[in-house]
mmCIF file of C-alpha atoms and ligand atoms in Angstrom:
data_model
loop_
_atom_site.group_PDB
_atom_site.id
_atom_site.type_symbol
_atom_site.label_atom_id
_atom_site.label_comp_id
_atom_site.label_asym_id
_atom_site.label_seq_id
_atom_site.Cartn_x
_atom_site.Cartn_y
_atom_site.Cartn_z
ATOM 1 C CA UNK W 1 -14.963 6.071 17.129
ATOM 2 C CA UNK W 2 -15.524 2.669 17.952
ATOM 3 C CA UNK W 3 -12.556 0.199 17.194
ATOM 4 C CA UNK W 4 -14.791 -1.773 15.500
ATOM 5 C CA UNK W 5 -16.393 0.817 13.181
ATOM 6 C CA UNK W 6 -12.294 1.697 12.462
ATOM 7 C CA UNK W 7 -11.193 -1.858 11.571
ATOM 8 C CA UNK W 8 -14.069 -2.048 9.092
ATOM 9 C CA UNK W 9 -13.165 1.032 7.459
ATOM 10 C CA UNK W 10 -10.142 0.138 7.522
ATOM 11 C CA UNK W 11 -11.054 -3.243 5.568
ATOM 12 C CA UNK W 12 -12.729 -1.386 2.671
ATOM 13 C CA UNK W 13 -9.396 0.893 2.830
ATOM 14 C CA UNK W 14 -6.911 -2.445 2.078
ATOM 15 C CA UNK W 15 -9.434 -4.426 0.130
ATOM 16 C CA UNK W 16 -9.388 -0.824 -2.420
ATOM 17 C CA UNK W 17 -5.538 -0.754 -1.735
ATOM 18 C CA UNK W 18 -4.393 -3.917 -2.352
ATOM 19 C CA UNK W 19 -7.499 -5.253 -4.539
ATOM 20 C CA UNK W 20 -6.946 -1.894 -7.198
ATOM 21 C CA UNK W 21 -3.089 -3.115 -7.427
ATOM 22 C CA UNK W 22 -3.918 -6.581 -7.939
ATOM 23 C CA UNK W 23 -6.157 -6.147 -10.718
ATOM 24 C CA UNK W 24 -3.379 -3.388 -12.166
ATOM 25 C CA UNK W 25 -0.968 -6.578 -12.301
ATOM 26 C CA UNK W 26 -3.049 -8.958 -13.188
ATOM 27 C CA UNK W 27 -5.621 -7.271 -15.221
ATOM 28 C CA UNK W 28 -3.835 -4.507 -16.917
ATOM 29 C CA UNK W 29 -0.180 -5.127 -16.944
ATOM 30 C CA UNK W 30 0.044 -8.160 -18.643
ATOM 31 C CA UNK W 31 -1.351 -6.538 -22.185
ATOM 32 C CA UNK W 32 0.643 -3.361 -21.758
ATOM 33 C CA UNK W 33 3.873 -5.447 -21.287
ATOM 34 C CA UNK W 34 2.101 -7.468 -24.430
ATOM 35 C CA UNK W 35 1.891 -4.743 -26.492
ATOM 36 C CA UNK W 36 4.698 -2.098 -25.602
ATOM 37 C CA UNK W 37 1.733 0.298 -24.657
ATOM 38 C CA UNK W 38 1.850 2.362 -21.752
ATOM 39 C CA UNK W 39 -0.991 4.248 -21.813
ATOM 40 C CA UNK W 40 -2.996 1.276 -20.622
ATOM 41 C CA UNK W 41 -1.219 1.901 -17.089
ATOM 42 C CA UNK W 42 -1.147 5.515 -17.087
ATOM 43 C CA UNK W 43 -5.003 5.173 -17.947
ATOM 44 C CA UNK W 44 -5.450 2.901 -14.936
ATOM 45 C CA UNK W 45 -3.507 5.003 -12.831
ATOM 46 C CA UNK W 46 -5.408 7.533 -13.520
ATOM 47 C CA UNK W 47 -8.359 6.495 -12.944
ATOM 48 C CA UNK W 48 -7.793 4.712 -9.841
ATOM 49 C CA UNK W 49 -5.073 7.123 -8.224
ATOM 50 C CA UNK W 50 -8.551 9.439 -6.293
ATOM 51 C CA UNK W 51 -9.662 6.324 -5.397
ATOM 52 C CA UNK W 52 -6.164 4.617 -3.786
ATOM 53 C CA UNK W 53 -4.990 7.444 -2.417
ATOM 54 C CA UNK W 54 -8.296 8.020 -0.386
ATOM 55 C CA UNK W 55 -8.020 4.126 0.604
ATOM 56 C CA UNK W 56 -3.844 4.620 1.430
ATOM 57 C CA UNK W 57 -4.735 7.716 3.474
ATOM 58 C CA UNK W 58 -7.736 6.036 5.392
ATOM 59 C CA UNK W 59 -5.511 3.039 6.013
ATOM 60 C CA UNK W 60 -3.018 4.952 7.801
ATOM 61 C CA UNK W 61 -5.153 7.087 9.942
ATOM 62 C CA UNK W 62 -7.446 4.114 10.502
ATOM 63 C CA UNK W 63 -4.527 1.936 11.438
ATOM 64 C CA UNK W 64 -2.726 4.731 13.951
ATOM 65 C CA UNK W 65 -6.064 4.888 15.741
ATOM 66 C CA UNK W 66 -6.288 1.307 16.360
ATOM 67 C CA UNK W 67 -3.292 1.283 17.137
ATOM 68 C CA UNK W 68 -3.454 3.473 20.003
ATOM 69 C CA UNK W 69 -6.157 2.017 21.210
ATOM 70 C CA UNK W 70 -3.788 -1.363 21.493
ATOM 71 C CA UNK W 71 -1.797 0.572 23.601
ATOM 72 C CA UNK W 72 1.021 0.935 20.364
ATOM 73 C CA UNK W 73 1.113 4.942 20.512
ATOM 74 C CA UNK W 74 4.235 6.721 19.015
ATOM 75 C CA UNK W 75 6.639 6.680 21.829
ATOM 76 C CA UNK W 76 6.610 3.178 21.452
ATOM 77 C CA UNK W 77 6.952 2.368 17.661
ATOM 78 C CA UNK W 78 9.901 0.636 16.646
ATOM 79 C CA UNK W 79 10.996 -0.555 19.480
ATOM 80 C CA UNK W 80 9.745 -4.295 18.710
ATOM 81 C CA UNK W 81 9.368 -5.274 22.032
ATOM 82 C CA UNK W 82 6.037 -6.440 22.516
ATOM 83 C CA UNK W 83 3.713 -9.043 19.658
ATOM 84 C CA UNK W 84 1.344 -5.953 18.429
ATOM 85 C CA UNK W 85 3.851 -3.535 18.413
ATOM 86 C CA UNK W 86 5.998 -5.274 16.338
ATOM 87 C CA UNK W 87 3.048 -5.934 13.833
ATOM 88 C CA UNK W 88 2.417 -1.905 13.931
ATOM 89 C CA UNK W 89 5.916 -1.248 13.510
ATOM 90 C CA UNK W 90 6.352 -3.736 10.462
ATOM 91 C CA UNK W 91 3.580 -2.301 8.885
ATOM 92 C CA UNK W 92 4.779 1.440 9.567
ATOM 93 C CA UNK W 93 8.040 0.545 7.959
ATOM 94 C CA UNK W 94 6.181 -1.513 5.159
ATOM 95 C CA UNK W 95 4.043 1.956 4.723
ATOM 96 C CA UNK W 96 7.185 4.426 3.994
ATOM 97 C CA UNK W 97 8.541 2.152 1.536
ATOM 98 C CA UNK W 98 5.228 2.347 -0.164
ATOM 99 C CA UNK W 99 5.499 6.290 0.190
ATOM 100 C CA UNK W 100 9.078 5.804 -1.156
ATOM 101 C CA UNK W 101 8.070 3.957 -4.616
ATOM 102 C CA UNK W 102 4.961 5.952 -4.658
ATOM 103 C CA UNK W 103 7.311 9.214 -5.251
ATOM 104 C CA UNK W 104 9.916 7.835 -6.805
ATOM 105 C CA UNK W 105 6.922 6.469 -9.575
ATOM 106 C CA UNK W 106 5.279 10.169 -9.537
ATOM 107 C CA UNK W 107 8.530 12.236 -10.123
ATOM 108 C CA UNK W 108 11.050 9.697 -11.985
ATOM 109 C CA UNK W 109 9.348 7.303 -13.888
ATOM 110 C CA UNK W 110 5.779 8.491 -14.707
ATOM 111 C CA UNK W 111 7.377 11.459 -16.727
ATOM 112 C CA UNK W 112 9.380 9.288 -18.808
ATOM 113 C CA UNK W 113 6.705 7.228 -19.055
ATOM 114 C CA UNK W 114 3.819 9.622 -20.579
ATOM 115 C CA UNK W 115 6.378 9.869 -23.354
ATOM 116 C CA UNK W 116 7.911 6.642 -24.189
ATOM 117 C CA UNK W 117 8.368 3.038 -23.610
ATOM 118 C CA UNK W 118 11.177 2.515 -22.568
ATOM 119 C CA UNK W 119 10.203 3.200 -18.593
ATOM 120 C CA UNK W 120 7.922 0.088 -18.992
ATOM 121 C CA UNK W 121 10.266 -2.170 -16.883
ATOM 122 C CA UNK W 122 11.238 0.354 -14.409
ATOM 123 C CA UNK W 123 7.383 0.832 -13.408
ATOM 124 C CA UNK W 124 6.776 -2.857 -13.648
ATOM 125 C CA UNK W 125 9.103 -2.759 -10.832
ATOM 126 C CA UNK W 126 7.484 -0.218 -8.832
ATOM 127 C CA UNK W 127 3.775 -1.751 -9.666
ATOM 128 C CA UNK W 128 4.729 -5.444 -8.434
ATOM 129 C CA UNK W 129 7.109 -4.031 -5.044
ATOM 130 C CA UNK W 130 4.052 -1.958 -4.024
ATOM 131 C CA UNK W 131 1.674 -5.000 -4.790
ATOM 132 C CA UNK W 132 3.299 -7.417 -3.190
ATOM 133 C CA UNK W 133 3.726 -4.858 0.170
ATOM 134 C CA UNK W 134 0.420 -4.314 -0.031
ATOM 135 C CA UNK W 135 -0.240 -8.330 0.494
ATOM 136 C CA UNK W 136 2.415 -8.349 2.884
ATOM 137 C CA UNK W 137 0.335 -5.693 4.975
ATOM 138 C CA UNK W 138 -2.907 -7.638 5.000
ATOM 139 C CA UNK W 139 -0.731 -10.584 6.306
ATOM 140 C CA UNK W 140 0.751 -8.557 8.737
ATOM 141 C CA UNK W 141 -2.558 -7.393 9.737
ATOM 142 C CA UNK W 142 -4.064 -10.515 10.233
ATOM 143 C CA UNK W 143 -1.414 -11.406 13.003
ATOM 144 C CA UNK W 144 -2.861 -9.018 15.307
ATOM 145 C CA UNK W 145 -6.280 -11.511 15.893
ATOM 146 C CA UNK W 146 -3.762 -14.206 16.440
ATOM 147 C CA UNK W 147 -1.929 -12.300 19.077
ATOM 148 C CA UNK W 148 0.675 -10.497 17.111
ATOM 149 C CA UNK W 149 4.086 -11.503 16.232
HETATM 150 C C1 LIG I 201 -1.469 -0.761 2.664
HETATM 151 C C2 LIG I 201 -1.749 -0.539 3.920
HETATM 152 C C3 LIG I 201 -2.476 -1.508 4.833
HETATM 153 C C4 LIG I 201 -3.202 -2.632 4.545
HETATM 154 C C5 LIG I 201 -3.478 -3.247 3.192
HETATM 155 C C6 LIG I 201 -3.694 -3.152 5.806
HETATM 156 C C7 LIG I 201 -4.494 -4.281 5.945
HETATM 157 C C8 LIG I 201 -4.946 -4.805 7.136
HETATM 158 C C9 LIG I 201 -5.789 -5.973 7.263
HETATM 159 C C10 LIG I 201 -6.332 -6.819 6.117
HETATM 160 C C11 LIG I 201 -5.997 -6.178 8.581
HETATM 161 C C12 LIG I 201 -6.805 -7.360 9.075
HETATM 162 C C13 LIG I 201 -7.340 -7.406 10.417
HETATM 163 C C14 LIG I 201 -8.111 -8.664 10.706
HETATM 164 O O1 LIG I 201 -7.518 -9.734 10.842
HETATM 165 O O2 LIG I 201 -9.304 -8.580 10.792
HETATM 166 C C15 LIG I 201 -5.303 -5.124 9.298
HETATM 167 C C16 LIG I 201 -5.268 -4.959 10.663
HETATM 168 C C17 LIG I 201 -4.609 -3.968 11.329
HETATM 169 N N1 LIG I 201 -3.843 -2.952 10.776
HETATM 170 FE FE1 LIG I 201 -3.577 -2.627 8.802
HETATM 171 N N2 LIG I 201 -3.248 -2.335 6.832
HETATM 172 C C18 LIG I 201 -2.504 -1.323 6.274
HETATM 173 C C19 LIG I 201 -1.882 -0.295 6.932
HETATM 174 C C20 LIG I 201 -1.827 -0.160 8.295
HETATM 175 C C21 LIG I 201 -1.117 0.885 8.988
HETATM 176 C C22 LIG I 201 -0.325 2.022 8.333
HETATM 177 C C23 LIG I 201 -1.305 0.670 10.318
HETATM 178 C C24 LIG I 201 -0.791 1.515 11.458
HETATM 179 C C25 LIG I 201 0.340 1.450 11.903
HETATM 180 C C26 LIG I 201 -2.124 -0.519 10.478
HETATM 181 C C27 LIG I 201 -2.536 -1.078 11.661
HETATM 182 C C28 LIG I 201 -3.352 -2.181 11.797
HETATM 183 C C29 LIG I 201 -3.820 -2.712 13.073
HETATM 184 C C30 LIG I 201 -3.519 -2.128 14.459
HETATM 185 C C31 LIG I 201 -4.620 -3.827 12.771
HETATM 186 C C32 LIG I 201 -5.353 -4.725 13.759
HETATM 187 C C33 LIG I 201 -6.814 -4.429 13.835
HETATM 188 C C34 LIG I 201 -7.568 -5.432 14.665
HETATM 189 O O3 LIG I 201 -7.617 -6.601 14.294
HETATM 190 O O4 LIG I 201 -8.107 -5.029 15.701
HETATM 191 N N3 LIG I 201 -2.429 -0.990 9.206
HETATM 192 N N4 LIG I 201 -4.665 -4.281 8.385
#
């Protein structure tokens, strides 16, 4: 596949990623927090989880494959040596804290949360660290035009 055709798909992938997030914050969050209701973010997250997940996983396969064809293939992540391997090995460490809150949210909080409150906070938490890593990965992206880091 063309690294063109990738990088677009890739582009729908983040602007699903990160744009679903930032309308969970800014849209939805907000009156839930308002009104002590958290079925207004379990309804969300319903709705959109198909949807992200799809985006998260076409991001990362998307993003290896470009990757590669940088010259950035396994053997040399994290070594940050060289400008675009240091943006793909940011944004590989970026990704498995995202996997991190994303189980920690499915197995700790959203339990709690289907039946009370009281885990409102707690999944603020989660919501605005993987929102704001998801900007953080667009930025990151956007190095690699530039050169890399
Ligand atoms: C939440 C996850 C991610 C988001 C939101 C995201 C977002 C972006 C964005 C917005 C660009 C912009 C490129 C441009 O300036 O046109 C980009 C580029 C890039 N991303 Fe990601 N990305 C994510 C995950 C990954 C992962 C997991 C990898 C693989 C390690 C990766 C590798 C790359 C590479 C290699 C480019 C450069 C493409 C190019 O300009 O040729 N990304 N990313």
């Amino acid at each position: 596949m063309s690294h063109h055709l990738l990088l677009i798909i890739h582009l729908l992938s983040a602007a699903i990623w990160v744009g679903g997030h930032l309308l969970l914050v800014f849209g939805f969050l907000p009156q839930a927090l308002k009104e002590k209701n958290q079925i207004i973010i379990l309804d969300y997250e319903r709705k959109y989880e198909p949807v992200g997940m799809t985006a998260l996983v076409l991001l990362v396969i998307t993003g290896i494959l470009m990757a590669y064809k940088y010259g950035v293939s396994i053997e040399y992540w994290f070594q940050f040596e060289t400008p675009i391997e240091k943006v793909v090995s940011t944004k590989l460490a970026l990704l498995l804290l995202t996997v991190l809150f994303a189980l920690s949210a499915q197995f700790r909080v959203l339990p709690k949360l289907e039946k009370n409150a009281e885990k409102l906070p707690e999944m603020t938490f989660h919501i605005l660290s993987v929102t704001i890593i998801g900007v953080l990965m667009v930025v990151f992206g956007s190095f690699v035009r530039y050169g890399g880091l």
